[in-house]
PDB file of C-alpha atoms in Angstrom:
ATOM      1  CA  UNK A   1     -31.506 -27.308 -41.822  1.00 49.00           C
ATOM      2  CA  UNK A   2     -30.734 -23.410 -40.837  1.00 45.00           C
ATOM      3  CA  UNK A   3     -32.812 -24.102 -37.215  1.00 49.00           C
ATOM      4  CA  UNK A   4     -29.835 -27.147 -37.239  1.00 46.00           C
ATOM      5  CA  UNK A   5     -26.889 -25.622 -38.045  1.00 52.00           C
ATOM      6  CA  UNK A   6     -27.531 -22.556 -35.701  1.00 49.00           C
ATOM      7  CA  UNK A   7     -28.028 -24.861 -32.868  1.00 55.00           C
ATOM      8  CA  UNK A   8     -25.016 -26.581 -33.646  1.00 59.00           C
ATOM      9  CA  UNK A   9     -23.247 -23.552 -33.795  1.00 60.00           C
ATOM     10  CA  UNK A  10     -24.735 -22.089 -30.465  1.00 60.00           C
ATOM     11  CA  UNK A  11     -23.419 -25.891 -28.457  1.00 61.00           C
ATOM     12  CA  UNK A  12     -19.734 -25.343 -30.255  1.00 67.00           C
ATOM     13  CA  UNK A  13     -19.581 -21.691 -28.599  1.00 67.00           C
ATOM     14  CA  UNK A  14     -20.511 -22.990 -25.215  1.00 61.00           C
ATOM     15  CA  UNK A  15     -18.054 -25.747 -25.531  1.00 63.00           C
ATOM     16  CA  UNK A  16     -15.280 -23.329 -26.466  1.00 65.00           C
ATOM     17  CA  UNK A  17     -16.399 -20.924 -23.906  1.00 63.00           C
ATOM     18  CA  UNK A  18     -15.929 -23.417 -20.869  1.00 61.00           C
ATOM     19  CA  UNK A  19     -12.986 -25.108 -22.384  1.00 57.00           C
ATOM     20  CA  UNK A  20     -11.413 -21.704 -22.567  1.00 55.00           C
ATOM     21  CA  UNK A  21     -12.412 -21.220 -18.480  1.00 51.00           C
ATOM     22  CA  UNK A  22     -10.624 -24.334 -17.445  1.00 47.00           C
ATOM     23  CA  UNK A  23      -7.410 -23.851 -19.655  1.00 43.00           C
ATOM     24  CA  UNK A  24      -7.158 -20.077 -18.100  1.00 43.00           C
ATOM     25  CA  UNK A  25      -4.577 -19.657 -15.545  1.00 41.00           C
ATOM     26  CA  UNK A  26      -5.069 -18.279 -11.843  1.00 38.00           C
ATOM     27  CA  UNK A  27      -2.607 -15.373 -11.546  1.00 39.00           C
ATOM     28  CA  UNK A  28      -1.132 -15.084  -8.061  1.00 36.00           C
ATOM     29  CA  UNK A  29      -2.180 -11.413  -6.459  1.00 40.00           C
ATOM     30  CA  UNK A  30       0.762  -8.789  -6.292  1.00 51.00           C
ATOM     31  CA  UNK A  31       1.451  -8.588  -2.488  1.00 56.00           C
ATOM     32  CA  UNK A  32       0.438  -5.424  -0.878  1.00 66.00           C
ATOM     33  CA  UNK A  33       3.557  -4.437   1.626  1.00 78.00           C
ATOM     34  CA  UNK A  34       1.772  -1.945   2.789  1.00 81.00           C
ATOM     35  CA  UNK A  35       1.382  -3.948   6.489  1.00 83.00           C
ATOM     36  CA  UNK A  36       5.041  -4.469   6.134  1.00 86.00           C
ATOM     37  CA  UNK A  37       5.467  -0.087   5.755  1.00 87.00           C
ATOM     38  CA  UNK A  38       3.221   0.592   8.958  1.00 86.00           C
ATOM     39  CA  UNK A  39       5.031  -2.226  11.549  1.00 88.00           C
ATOM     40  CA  UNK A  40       8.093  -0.585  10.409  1.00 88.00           C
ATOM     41  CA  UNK A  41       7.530   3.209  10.998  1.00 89.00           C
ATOM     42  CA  UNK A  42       6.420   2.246  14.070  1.00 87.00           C
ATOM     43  CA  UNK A  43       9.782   0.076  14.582  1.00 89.00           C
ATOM     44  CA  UNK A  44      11.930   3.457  13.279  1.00 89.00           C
ATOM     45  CA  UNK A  45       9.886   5.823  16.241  1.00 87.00           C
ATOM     46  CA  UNK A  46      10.391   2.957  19.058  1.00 88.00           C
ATOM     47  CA  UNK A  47      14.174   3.834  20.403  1.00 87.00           C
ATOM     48  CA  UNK A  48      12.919   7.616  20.749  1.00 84.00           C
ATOM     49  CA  UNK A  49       9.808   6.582  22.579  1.00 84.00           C
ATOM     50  CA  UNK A  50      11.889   4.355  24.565  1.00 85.00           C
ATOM     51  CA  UNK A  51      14.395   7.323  25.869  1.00 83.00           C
ATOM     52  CA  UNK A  52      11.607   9.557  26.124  1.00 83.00           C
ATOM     53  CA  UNK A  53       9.446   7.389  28.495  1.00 86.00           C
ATOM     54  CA  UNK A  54      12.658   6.548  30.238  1.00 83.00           C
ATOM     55  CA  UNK A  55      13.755  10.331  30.865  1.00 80.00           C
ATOM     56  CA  UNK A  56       9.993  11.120  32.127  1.00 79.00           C
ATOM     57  CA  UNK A  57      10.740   8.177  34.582  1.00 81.00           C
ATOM     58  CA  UNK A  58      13.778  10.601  35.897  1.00 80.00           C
ATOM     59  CA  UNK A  59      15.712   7.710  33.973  1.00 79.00           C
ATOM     60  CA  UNK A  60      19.136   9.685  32.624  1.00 81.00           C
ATOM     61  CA  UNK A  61      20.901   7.799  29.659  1.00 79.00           C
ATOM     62  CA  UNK A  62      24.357   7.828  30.569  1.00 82.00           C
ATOM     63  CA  UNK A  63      27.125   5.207  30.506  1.00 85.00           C
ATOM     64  CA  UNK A  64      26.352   2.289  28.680  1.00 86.00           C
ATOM     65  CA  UNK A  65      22.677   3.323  28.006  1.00 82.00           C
ATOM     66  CA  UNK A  66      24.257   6.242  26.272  1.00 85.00           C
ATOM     67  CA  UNK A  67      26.145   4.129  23.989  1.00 88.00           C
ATOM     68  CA  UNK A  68      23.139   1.387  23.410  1.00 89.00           C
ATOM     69  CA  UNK A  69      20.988   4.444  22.341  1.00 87.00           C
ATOM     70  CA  UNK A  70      23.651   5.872  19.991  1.00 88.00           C
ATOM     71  CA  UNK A  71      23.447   2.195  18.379  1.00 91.00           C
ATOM     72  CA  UNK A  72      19.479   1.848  18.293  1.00 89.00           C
ATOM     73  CA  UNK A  73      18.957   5.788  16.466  1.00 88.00           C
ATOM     74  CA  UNK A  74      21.734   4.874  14.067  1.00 89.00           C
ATOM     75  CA  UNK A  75      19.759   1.679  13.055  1.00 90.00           C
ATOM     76  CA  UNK A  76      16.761   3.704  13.072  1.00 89.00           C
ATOM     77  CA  UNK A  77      18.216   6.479  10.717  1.00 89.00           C
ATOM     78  CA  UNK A  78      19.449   3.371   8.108  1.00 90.00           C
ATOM     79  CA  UNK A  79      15.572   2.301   8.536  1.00 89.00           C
ATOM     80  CA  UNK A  80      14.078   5.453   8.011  1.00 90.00           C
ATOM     81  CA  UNK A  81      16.397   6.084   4.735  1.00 89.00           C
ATOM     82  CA  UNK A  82      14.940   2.766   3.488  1.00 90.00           C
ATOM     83  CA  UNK A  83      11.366   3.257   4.582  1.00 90.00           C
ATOM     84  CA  UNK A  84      10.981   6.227   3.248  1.00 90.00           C
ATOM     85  CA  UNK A  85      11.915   5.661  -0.296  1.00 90.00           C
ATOM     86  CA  UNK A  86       9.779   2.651  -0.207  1.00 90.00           C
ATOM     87  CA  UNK A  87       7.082   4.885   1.341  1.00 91.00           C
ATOM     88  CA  UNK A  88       6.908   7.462  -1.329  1.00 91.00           C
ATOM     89  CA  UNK A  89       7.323   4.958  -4.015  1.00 90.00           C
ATOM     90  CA  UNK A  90       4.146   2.969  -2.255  1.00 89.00           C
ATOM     91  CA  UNK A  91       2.336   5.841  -2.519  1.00 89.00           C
ATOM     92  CA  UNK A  92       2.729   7.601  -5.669  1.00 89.00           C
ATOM     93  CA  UNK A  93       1.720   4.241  -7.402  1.00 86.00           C
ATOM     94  CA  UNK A  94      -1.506   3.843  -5.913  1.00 83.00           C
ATOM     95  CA  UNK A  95      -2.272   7.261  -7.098  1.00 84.00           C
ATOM     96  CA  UNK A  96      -1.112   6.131 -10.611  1.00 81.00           C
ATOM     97  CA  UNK A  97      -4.844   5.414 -12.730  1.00 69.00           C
ATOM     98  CA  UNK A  98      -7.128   6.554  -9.642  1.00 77.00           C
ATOM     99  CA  UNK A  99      -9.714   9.014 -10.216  1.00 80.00           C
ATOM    100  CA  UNK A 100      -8.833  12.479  -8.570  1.00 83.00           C
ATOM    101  CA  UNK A 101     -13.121  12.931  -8.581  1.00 85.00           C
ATOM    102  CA  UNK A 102     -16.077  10.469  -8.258  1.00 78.00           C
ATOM    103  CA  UNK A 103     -18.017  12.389 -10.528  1.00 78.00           C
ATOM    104  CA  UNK A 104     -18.165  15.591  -8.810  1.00 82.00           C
ATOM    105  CA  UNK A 105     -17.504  14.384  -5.243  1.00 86.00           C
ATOM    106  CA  UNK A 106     -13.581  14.779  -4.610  1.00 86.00           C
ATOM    107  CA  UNK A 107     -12.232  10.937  -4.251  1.00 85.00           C
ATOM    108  CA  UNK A 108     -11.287  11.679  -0.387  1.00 86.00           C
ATOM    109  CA  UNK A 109      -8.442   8.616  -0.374  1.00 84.00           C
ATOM    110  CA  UNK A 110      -6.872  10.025  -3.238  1.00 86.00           C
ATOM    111  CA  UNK A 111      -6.025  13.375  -1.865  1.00 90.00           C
ATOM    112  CA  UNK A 112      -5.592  12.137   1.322  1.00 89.00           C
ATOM    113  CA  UNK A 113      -2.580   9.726   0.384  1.00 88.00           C
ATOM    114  CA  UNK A 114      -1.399  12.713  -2.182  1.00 91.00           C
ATOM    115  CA  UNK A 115      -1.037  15.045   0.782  1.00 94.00           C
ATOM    116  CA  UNK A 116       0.835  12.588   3.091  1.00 93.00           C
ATOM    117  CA  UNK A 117       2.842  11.660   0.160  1.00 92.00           C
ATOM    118  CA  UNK A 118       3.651  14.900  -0.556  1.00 94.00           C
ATOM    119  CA  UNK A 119       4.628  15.906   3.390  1.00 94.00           C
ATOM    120  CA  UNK A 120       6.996  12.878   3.268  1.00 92.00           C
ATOM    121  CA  UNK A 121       8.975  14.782   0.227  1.00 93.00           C
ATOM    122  CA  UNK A 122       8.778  17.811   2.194  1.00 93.00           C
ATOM    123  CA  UNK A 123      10.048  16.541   5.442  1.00 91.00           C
ATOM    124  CA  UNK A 124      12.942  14.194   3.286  1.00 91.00           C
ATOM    125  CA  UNK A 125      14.961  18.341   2.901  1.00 91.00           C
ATOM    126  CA  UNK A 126      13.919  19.623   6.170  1.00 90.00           C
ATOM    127  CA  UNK A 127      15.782  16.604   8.173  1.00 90.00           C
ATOM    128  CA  UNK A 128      18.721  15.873   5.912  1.00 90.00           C
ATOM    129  CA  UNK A 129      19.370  19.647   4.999  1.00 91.00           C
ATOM    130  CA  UNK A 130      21.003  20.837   8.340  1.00 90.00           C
ATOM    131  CA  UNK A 131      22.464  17.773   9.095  1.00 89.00           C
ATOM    132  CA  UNK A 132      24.554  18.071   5.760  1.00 91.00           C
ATOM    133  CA  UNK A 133      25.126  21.805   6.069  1.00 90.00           C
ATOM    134  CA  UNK A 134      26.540  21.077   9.659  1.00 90.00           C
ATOM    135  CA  UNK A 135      28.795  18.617   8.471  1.00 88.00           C
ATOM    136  CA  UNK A 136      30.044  20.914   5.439  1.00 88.00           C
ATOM    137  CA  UNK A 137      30.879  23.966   7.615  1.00 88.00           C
ATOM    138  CA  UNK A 138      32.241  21.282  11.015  1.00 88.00           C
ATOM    139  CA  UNK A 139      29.270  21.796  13.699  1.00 88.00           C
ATOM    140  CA  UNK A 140      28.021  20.344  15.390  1.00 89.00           C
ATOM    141  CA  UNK A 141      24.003  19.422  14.533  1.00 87.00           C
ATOM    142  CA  UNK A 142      22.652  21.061  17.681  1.00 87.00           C
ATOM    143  CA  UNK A 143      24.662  24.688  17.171  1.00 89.00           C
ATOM    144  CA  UNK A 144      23.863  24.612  13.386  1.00 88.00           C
ATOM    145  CA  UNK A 145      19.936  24.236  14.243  1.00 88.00           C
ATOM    146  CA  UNK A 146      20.392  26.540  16.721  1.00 89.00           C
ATOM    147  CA  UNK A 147      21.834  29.357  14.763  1.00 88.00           C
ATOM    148  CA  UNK A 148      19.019  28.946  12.271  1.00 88.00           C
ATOM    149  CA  UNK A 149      16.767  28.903  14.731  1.00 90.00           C
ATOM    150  CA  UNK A 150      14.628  26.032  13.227  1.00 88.00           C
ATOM    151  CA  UNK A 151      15.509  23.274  16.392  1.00 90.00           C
ATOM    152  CA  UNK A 152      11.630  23.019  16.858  1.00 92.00           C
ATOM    153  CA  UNK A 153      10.728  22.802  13.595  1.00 91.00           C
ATOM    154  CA  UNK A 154      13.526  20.067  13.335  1.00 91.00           C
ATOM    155  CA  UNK A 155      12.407  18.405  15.991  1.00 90.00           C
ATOM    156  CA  UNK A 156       8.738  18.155  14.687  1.00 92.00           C
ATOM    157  CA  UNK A 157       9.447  16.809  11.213  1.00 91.00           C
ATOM    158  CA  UNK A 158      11.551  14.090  12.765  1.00 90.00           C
ATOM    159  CA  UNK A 159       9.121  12.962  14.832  1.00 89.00           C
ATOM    160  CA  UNK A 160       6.501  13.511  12.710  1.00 91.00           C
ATOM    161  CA  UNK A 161       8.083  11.632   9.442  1.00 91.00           C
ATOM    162  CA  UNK A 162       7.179   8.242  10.672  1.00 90.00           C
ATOM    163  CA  UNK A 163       3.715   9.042  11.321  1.00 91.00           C
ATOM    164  CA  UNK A 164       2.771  10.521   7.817  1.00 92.00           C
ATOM    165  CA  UNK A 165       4.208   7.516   6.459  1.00 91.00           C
ATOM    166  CA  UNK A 166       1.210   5.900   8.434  1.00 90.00           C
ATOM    167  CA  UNK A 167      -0.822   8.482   7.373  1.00 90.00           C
ATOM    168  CA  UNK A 168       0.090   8.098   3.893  1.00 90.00           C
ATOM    169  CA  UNK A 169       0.535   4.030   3.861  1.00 89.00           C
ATOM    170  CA  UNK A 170      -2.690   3.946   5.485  1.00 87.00           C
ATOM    171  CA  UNK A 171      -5.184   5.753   2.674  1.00 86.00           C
ATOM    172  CA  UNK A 172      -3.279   4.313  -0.135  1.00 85.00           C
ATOM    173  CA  UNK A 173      -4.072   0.885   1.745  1.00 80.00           C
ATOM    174  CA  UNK A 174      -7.674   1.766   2.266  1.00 73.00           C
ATOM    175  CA  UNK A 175      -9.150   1.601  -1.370  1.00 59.00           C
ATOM    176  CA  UNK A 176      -6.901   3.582  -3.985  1.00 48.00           C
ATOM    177  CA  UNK A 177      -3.578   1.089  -4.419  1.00 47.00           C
ATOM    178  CA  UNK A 178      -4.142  -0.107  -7.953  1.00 42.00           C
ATOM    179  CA  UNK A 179      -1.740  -3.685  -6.362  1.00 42.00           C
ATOM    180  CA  UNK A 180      -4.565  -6.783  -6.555  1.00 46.00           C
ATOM    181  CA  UNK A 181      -5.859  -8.002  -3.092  1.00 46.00           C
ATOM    182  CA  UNK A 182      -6.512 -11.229  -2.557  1.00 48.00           C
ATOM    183  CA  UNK A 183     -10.063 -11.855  -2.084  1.00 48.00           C
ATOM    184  CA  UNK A 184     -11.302 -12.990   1.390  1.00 54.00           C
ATOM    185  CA  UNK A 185     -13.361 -16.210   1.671  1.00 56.00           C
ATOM    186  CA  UNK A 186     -16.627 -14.684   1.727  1.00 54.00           C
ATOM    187  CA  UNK A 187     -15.851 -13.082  -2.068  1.00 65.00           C
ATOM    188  CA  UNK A 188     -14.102 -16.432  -3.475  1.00 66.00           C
ATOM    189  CA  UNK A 189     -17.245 -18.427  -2.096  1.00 68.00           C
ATOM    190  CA  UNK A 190     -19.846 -15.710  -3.906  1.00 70.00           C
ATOM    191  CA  UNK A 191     -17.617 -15.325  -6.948  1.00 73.00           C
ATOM    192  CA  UNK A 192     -17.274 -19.704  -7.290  1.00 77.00           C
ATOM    193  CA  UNK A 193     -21.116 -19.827  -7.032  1.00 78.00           C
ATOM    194  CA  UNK A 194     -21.560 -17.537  -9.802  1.00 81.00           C
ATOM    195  CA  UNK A 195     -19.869 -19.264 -11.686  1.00 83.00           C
ATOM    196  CA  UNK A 196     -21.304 -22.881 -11.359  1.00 83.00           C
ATOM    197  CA  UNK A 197     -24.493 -20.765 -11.727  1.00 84.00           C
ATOM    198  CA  UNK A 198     -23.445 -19.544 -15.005  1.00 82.00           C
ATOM    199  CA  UNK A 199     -21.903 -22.710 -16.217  1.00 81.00           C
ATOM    200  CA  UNK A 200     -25.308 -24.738 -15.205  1.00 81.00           C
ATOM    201  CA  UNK A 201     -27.595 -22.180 -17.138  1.00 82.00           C
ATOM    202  CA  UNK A 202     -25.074 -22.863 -20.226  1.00 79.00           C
ATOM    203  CA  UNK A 203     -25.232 -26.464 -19.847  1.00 78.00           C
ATOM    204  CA  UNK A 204     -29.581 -26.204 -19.635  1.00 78.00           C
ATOM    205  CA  UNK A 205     -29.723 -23.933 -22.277  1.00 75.00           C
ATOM    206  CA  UNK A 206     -27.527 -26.796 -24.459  1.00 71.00           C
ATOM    207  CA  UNK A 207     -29.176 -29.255 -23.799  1.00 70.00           C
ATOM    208  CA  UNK A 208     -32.708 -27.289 -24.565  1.00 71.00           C
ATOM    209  CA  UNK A 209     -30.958 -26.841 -28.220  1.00 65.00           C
ATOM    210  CA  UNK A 210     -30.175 -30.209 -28.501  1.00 57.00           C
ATOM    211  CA  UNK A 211     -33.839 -31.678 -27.526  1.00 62.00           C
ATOM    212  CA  UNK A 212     -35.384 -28.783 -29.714  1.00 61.00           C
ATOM    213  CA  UNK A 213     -33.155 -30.314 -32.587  1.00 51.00           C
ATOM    214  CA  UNK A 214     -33.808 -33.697 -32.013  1.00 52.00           C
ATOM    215  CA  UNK A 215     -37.681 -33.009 -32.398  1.00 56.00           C
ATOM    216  CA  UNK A 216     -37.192 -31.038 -35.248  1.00 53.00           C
TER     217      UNK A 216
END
């Protein structure tokens, strides 16, 4: 009677068990934007590349290309203001709950996207800081930079900002953004199989109880 009440109770638990599997919901993956980040850094960095392969052509930008330029860098300030908030927000969360150390070995990705992340916060004051400084005492941007004798430096960091975003988009993207990927076909195929593995042991194991009862 024991021997037939455990095996009774070992076929309810697998019952519940795979009822429970089917009645669980699939929850969607959060999207990654991290693709989205990249194609639009490089979109920000295209009207300087643009003037700057023209002007190595002996192309000058006068006239109306003047005025279409003026356009295109204004649209590419608004989109750098927006990509790098999202940037540094992008970041800083795929550092959130990632190991700083595997074990003793220094988790590479980790620092790597915390030191891009942090040069984007850095650069954010070195751009915007004369800009608003010329504007508060009337200069123009070029004689302010040049009187603090930092037009180099300004130079650098604006062309550089768009490609630590990369930088930065690019490790978090590599491993350490705690976002769910969806899993590629190859995965979903092994993962399924495992699974119908699993449920066919349970269902053999079952019906091994029930036969063993039945002698009994």
């Amino acid at each position: 009677i024991k021997e037939l009440h455990l095996s009774q109770k070992i076929i309810q638990e697998i019952k519940q068990r795979m009822a429970k599997k089917k009645k669980q919901k699939v929850s969607l993956p959060k999207q990654d934007y991290g693709q989205l980040l990249i194609f639009m850094a490089i979109i920000v960095g295209m009207p300087r590349w643009i003037g700057a392969m023209m002007g190595a052509d002996g192309v000058f930008i006068t006239g109306w290309l003047d005025d279409m330029f003026k356009i295109l860098y204004g649209i590419s300030g608004l989109g750098m203001s927006v990509l790098e908030v999202l940037a540094i927000g992008y970041i800083f969360a795929g550092l959130r709950g990632q190991p700083a150390f595997n074990g003793r070995i220094p988790n590479v990705k980790f620092w790597g996207a915390g030191f891009f992340g942090i040069l984007v916060i850095v650069l954010i004051p070195l751009i915007l800081v004369p800009f608003m400084l010329a504007q508060l005492n009337g200069q123009e941007l070029g004689n302010a930079l040049q009187e603090m004798q930092i037009q180099w430096q300004w130079i650098l960091a604006v062309v550089l900002a768009p490609l630590i975003i990369i930088g930065g988009v690019a490790f978090t993207r590599s491993g350490i953004m705690d976002l769910e990927v969806p899993e590629n076909t190859r995965e979903r195929s092994l993962r399924k199989r495992r699974e119908r593995e699993q449920r066919q042991r349970d269902e053999k194991k079952a019906a091994k109880e029930v036969n063993t009862v039945a002698d009994f």
